[in-house]
mmCIF file of C-alpha atoms in Angstrom:
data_model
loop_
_atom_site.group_PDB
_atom_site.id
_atom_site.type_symbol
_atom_site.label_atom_id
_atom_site.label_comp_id
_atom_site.label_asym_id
_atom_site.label_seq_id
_atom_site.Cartn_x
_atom_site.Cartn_y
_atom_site.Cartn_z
ATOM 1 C CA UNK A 191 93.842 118.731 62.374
ATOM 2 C CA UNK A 192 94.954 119.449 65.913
ATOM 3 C CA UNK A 193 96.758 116.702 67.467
ATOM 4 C CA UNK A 194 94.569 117.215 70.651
ATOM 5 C CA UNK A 195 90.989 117.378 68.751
ATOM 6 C CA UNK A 196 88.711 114.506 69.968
ATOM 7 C CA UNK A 197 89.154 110.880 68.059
ATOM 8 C CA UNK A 198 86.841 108.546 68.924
ATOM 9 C CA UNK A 199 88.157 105.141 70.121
ATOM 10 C CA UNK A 200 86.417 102.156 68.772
ATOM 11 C CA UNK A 201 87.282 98.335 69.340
ATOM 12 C CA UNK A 202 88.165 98.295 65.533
ATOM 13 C CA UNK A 203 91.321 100.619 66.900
ATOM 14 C CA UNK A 204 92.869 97.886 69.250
ATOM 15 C CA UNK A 205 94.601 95.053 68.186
ATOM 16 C CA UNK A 206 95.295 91.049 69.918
ATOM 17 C CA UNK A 207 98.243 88.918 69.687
ATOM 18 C CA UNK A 208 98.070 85.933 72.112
ATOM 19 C CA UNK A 209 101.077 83.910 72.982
ATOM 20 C CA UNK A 210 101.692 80.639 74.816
ATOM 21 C CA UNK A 211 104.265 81.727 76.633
ATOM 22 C CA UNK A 212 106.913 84.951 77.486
ATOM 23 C CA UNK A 213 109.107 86.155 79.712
ATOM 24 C CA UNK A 214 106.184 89.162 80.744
ATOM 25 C CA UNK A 215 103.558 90.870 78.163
ATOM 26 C CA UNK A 216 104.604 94.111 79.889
ATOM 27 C CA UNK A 217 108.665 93.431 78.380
ATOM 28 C CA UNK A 218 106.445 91.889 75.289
ATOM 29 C CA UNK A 219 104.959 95.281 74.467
ATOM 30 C CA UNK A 220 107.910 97.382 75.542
ATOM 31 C CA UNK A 221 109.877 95.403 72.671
ATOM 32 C CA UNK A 222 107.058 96.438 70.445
ATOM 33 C CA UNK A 223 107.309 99.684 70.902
ATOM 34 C CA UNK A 224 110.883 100.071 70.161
ATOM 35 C CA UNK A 225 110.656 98.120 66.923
ATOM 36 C CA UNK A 226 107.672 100.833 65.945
ATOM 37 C CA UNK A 227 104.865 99.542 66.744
ATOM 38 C CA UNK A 228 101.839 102.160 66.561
ATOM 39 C CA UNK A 229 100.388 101.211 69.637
ATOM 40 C CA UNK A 230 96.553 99.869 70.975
ATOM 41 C CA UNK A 231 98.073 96.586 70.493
ATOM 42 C CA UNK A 232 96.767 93.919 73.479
ATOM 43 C CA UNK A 233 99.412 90.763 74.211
ATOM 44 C CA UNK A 234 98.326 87.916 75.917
ATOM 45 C CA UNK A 235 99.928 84.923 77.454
ATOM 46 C CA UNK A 236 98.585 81.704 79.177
ATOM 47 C CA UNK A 237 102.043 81.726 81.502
ATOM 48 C CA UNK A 238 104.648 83.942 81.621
ATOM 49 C CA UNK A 239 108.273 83.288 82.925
ATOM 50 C CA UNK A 240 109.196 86.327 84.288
ATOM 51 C CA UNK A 241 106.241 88.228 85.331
ATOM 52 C CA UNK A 242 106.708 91.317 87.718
ATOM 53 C CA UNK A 243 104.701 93.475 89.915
ATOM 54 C CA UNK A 244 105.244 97.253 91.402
ATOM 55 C CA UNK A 245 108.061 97.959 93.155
ATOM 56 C CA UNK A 246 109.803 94.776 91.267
ATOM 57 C CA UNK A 247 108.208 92.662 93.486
ATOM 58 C CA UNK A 248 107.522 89.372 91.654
ATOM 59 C CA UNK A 249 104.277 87.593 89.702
ATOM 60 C CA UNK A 250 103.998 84.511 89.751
ATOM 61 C CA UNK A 251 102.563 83.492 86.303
ATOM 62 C CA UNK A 252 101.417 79.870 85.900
ATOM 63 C CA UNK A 253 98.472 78.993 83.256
ATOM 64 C CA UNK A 254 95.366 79.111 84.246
ATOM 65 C CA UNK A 255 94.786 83.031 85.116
ATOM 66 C CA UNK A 256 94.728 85.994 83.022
ATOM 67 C CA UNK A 257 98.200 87.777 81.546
ATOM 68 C CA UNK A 258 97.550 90.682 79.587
ATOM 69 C CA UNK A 259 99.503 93.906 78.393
ATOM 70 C CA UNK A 260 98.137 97.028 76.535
ATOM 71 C CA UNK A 261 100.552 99.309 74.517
ATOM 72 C CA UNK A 262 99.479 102.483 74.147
ATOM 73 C CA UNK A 263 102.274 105.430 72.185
ATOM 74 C CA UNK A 264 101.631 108.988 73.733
ATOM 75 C CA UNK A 265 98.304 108.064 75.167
ATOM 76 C CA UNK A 266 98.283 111.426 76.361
ATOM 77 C CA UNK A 267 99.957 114.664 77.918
ATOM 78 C CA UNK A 268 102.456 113.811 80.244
ATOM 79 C CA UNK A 269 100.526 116.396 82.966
ATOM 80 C CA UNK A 270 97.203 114.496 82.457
ATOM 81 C CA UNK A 271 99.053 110.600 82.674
ATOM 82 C CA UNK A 272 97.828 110.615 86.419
ATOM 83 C CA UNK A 273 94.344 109.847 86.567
ATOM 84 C CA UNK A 274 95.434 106.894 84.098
ATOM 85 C CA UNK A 275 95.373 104.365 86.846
ATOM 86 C CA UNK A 276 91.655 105.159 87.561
ATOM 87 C CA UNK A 277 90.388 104.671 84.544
ATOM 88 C CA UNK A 278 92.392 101.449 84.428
ATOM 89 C CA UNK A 279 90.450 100.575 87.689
ATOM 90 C CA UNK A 280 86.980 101.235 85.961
ATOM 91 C CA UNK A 281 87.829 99.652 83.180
ATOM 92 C CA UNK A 282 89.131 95.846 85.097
ATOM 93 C CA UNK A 283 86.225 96.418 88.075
ATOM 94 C CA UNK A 284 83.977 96.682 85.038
ATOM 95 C CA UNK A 285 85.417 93.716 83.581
ATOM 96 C CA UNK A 286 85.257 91.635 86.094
ATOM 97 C CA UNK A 287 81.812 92.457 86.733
ATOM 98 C CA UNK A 288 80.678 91.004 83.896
ATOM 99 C CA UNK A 289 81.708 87.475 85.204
ATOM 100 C CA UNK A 290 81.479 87.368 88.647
ATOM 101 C CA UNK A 291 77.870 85.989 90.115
ATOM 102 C CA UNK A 292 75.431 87.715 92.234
ATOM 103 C CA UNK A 293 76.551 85.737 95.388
ATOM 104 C CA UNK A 294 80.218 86.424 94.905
ATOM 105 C CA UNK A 295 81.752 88.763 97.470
ATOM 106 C CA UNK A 296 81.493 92.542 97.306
ATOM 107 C CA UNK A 297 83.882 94.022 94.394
ATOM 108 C CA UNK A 298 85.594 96.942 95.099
ATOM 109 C CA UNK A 299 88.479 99.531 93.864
ATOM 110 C CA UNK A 300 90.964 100.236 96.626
ATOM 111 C CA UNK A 301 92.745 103.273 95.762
ATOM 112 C CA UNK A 302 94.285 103.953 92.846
ATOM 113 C CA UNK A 303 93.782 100.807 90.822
ATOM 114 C CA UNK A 304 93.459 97.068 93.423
ATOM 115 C CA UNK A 305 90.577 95.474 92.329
ATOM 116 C CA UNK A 306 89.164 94.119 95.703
ATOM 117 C CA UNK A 307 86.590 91.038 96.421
ATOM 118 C CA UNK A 308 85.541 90.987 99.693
ATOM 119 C CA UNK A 309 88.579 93.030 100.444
ATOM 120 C CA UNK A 310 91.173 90.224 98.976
ATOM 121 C CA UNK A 311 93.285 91.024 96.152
ATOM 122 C CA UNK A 312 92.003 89.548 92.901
ATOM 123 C CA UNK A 313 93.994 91.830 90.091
ATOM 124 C CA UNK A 314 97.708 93.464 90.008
ATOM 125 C CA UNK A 315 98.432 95.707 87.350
ATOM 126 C CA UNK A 316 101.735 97.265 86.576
ATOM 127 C CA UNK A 317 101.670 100.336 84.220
ATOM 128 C CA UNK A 318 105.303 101.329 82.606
ATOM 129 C CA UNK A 319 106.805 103.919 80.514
ATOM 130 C CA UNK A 320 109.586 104.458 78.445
ATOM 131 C CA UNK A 321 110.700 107.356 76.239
ATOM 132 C CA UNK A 322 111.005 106.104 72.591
ATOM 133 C CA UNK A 323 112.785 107.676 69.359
ATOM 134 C CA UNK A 324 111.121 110.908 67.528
ATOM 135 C CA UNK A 325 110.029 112.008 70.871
ATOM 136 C CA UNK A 326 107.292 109.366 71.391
ATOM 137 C CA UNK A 327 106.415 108.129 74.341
ATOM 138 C CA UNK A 328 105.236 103.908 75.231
ATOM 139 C CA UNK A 329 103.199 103.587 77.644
ATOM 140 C CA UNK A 330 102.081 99.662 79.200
ATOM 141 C CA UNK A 331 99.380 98.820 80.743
ATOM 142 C CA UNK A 332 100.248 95.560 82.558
ATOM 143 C CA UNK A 333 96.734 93.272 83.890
ATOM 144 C CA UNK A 334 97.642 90.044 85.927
ATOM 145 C CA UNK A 335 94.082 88.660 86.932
ATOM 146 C CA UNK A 336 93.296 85.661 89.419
ATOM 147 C CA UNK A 337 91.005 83.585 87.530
ATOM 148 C CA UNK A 338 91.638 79.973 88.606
ATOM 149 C CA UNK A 339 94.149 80.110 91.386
ATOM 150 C CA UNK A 340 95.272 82.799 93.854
ATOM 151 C CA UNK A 341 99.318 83.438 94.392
ATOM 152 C CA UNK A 342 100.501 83.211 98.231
ATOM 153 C CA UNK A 343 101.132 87.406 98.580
ATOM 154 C CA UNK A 344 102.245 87.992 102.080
ATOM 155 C CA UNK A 345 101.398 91.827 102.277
ATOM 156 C CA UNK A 346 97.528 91.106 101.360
ATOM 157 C CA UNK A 347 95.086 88.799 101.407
ATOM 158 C CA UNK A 348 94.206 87.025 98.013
ATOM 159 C CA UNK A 349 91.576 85.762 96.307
ATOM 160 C CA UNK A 350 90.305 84.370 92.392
ATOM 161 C CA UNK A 351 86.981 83.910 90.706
ATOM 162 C CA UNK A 352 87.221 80.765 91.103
ATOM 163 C CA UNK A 353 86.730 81.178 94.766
ATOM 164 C CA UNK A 354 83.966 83.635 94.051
ATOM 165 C CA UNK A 355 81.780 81.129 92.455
ATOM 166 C CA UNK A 356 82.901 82.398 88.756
ATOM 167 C CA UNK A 357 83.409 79.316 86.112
ATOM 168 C CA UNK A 358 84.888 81.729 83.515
ATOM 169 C CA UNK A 359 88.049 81.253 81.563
ATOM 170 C CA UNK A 360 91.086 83.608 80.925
ATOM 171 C CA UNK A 361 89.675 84.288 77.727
ATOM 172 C CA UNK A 362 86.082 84.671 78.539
ATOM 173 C CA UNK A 363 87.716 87.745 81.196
ATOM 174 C CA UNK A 364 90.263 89.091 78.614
ATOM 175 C CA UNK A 365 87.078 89.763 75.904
ATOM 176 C CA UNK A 366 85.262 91.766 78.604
ATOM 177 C CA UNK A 367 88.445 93.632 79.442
ATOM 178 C CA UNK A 368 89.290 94.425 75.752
ATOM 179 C CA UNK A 369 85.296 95.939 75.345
ATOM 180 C CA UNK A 370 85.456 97.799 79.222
ATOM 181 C CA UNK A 371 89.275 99.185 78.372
ATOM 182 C CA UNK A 372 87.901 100.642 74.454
ATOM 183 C CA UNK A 373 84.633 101.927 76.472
ATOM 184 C CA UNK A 374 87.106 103.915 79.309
ATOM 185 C CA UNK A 375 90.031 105.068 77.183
ATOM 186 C CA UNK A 376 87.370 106.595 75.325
ATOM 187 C CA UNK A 377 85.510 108.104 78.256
ATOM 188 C CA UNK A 378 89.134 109.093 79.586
ATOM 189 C CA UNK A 379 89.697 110.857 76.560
ATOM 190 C CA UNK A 380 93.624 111.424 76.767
ATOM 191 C CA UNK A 381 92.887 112.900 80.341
ATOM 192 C CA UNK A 382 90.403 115.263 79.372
ATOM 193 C CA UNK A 383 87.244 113.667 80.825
ATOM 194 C CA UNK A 384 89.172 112.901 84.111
ATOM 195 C CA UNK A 385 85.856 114.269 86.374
ATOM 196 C CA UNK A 386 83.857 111.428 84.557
ATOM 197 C CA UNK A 387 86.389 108.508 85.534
ATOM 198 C CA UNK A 388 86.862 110.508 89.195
ATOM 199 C CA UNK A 389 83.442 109.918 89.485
ATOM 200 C CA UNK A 390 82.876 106.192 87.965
ATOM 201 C CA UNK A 391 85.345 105.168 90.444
ATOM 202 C CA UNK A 392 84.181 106.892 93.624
ATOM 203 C CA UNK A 393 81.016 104.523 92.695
ATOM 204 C CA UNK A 394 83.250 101.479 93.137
ATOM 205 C CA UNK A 395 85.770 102.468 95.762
ATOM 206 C CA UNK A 396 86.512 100.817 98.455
ATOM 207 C CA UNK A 397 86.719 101.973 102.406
ATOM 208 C CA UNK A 398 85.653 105.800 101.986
ATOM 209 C CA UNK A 399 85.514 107.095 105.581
ATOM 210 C CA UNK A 400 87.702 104.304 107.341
ATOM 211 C CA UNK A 401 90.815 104.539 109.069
ATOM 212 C CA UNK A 402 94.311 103.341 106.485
ATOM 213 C CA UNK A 403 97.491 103.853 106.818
ATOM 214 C CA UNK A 404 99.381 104.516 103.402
ATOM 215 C CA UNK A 405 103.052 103.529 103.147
ATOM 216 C CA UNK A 406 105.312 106.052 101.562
ATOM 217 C CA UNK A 407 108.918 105.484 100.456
ATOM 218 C CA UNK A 408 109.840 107.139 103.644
ATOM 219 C CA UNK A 409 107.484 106.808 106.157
ATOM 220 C CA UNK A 410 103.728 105.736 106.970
ATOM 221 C CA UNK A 411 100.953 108.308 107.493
ATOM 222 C CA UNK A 412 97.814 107.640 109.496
ATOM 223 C CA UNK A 413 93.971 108.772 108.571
ATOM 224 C CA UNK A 414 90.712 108.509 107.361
ATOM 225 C CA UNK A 415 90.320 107.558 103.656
ATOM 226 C CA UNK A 416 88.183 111.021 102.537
ATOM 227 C CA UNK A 417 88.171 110.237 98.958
ATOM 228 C CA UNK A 418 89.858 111.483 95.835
ATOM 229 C CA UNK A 419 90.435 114.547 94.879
ATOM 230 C CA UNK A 420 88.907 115.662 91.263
ATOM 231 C CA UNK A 421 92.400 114.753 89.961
ATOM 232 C CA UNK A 422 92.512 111.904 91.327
ATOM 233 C CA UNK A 423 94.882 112.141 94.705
ATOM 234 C CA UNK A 424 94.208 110.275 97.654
ATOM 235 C CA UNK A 425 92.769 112.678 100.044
ATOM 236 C CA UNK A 426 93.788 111.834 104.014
ATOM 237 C CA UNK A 427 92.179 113.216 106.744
ATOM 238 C CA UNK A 428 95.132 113.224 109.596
ATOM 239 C CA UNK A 429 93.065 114.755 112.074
ATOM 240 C CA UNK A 430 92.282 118.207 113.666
ATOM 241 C CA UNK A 431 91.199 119.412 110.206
ATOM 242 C CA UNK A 432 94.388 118.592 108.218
ATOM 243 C CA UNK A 433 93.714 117.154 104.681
ATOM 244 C CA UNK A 434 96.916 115.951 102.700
ATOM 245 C CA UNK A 435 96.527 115.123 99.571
ATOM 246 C CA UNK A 436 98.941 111.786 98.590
ATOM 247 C CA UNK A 437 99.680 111.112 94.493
ATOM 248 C CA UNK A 438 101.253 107.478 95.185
ATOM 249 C CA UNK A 439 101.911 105.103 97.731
ATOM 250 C CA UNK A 440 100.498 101.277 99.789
ATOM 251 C CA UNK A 441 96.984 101.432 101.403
ATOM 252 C CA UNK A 442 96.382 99.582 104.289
ATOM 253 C CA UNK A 443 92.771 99.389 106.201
ATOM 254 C CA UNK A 444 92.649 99.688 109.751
#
């Protein structure tokens, strides 16, 4: 059978291994992978000692929020691995959703994969790849959710579900990520059904029309937020009819 015919995805495919405590689920999951692991495997922790965000910036990781790592082994082309991060989005937003109460702020996506409450960060996630033996490929899917408390971040403001009127626990979020993730890895289809996902999180995004300002490793670039592309780039709207499309970088409203 062709290696790229369709395979359904199922929740019978994925796999959870919870642990008290670890340095970070992502380096959890990496060490998996080298050992041979065969991927779809979740790890959990209820605090982690060494927890890390994007650019290294750190995590802080005390108990009482949500930890939680997805390895996935050549989840897919490396040409189609960037509209990942949006399905990721869908997949928390949904997620979270499913536990947050009607009176709770509004939740949001902010481009490619914050998940927003009331326009305060709630969610970091961290995805990482390495290049295995045999020519496979790991790819992690780091999820650091603010369930009962809310880390000081000085670049954004911060919230939890706590705050948002949400009594759930850790584990009560992690079961409706494990279910949302299954339901938009399959939808995402190794990158096939990107235009479904593209369109699932245009539903959910957040600031479409405003002004932002996106930090690059360079420089900052000015605009209006005119969506994404049907690949999934950040399309900016610098004025005088210029549209520049943007792959990665820091969105800032306003």
């Amino acid at each position: 059978m062709n290696s790229e015919a369709r395979r359904r995805i199922s929740l019978d495919d994925f796999r959870h291994e919870a642990l008290p405590e670890t340095s970070s689920t992502n380096s959890e999951c990496l060490a998996r992978a080298r050992a041979g692991d065969r991927g779809h495997l979740w790890i959990t922790a209820e605090k982690q000692t060494g927890g890390r965000g994007r650019r290294g910036r750190p995590w802080v990781s005390e108990r009482g929020n949500l930890y939680a790592s997805l390895l996935l082994i050549d989840p897919a082309p490396m040409e189609r691995l960037g509209s990942l991060p949006l399905a990721i989005a869908v997949a928390v937003h949904q997620a979270v959703r499913r536990v947050l109460p009607h009176t709770a702020e509004p939740l949001e996506v902010k481009w490619p994969n914050d998940i927003l409450i009331g326009r305060k960060k709630t969610c970091g996630i961290l995805v990482e790849g390495e290049a295995l033996s045999e020519g496979r490929h790991a790819l992690v899917i780091g999820i650091g959710i603010n369930v009962a408390f809310m880390p000081d971040n000085p670049l954004y403001p911060v919230t939890c579900l706590r705050e948002q009127g949400s009594s759930a626990s850790p584990e009560e979020v992690f079961a409706h990520l494990f279910a949302s993730m299954a339901e938009v890895l399959e939808a995402w289809d190794r990158g096939r059904g990107v235009r479904e996902i593209t369109e699932r999180w245009r539903q959910v995004a957040c600031g479409i029309g405003e002004k932002i300002t996106v930090n690059l490793p360079d420089r900052s670039i000015s605009g209006h937020f005119a969506g994404i592309d049907d690949n999934g780039l950040l399309m900016l709207d610098t004025g005088a009819g210029r549209m520049m499309t943007i792959a990665a970088g820091d969105v800032f409203f306003g």
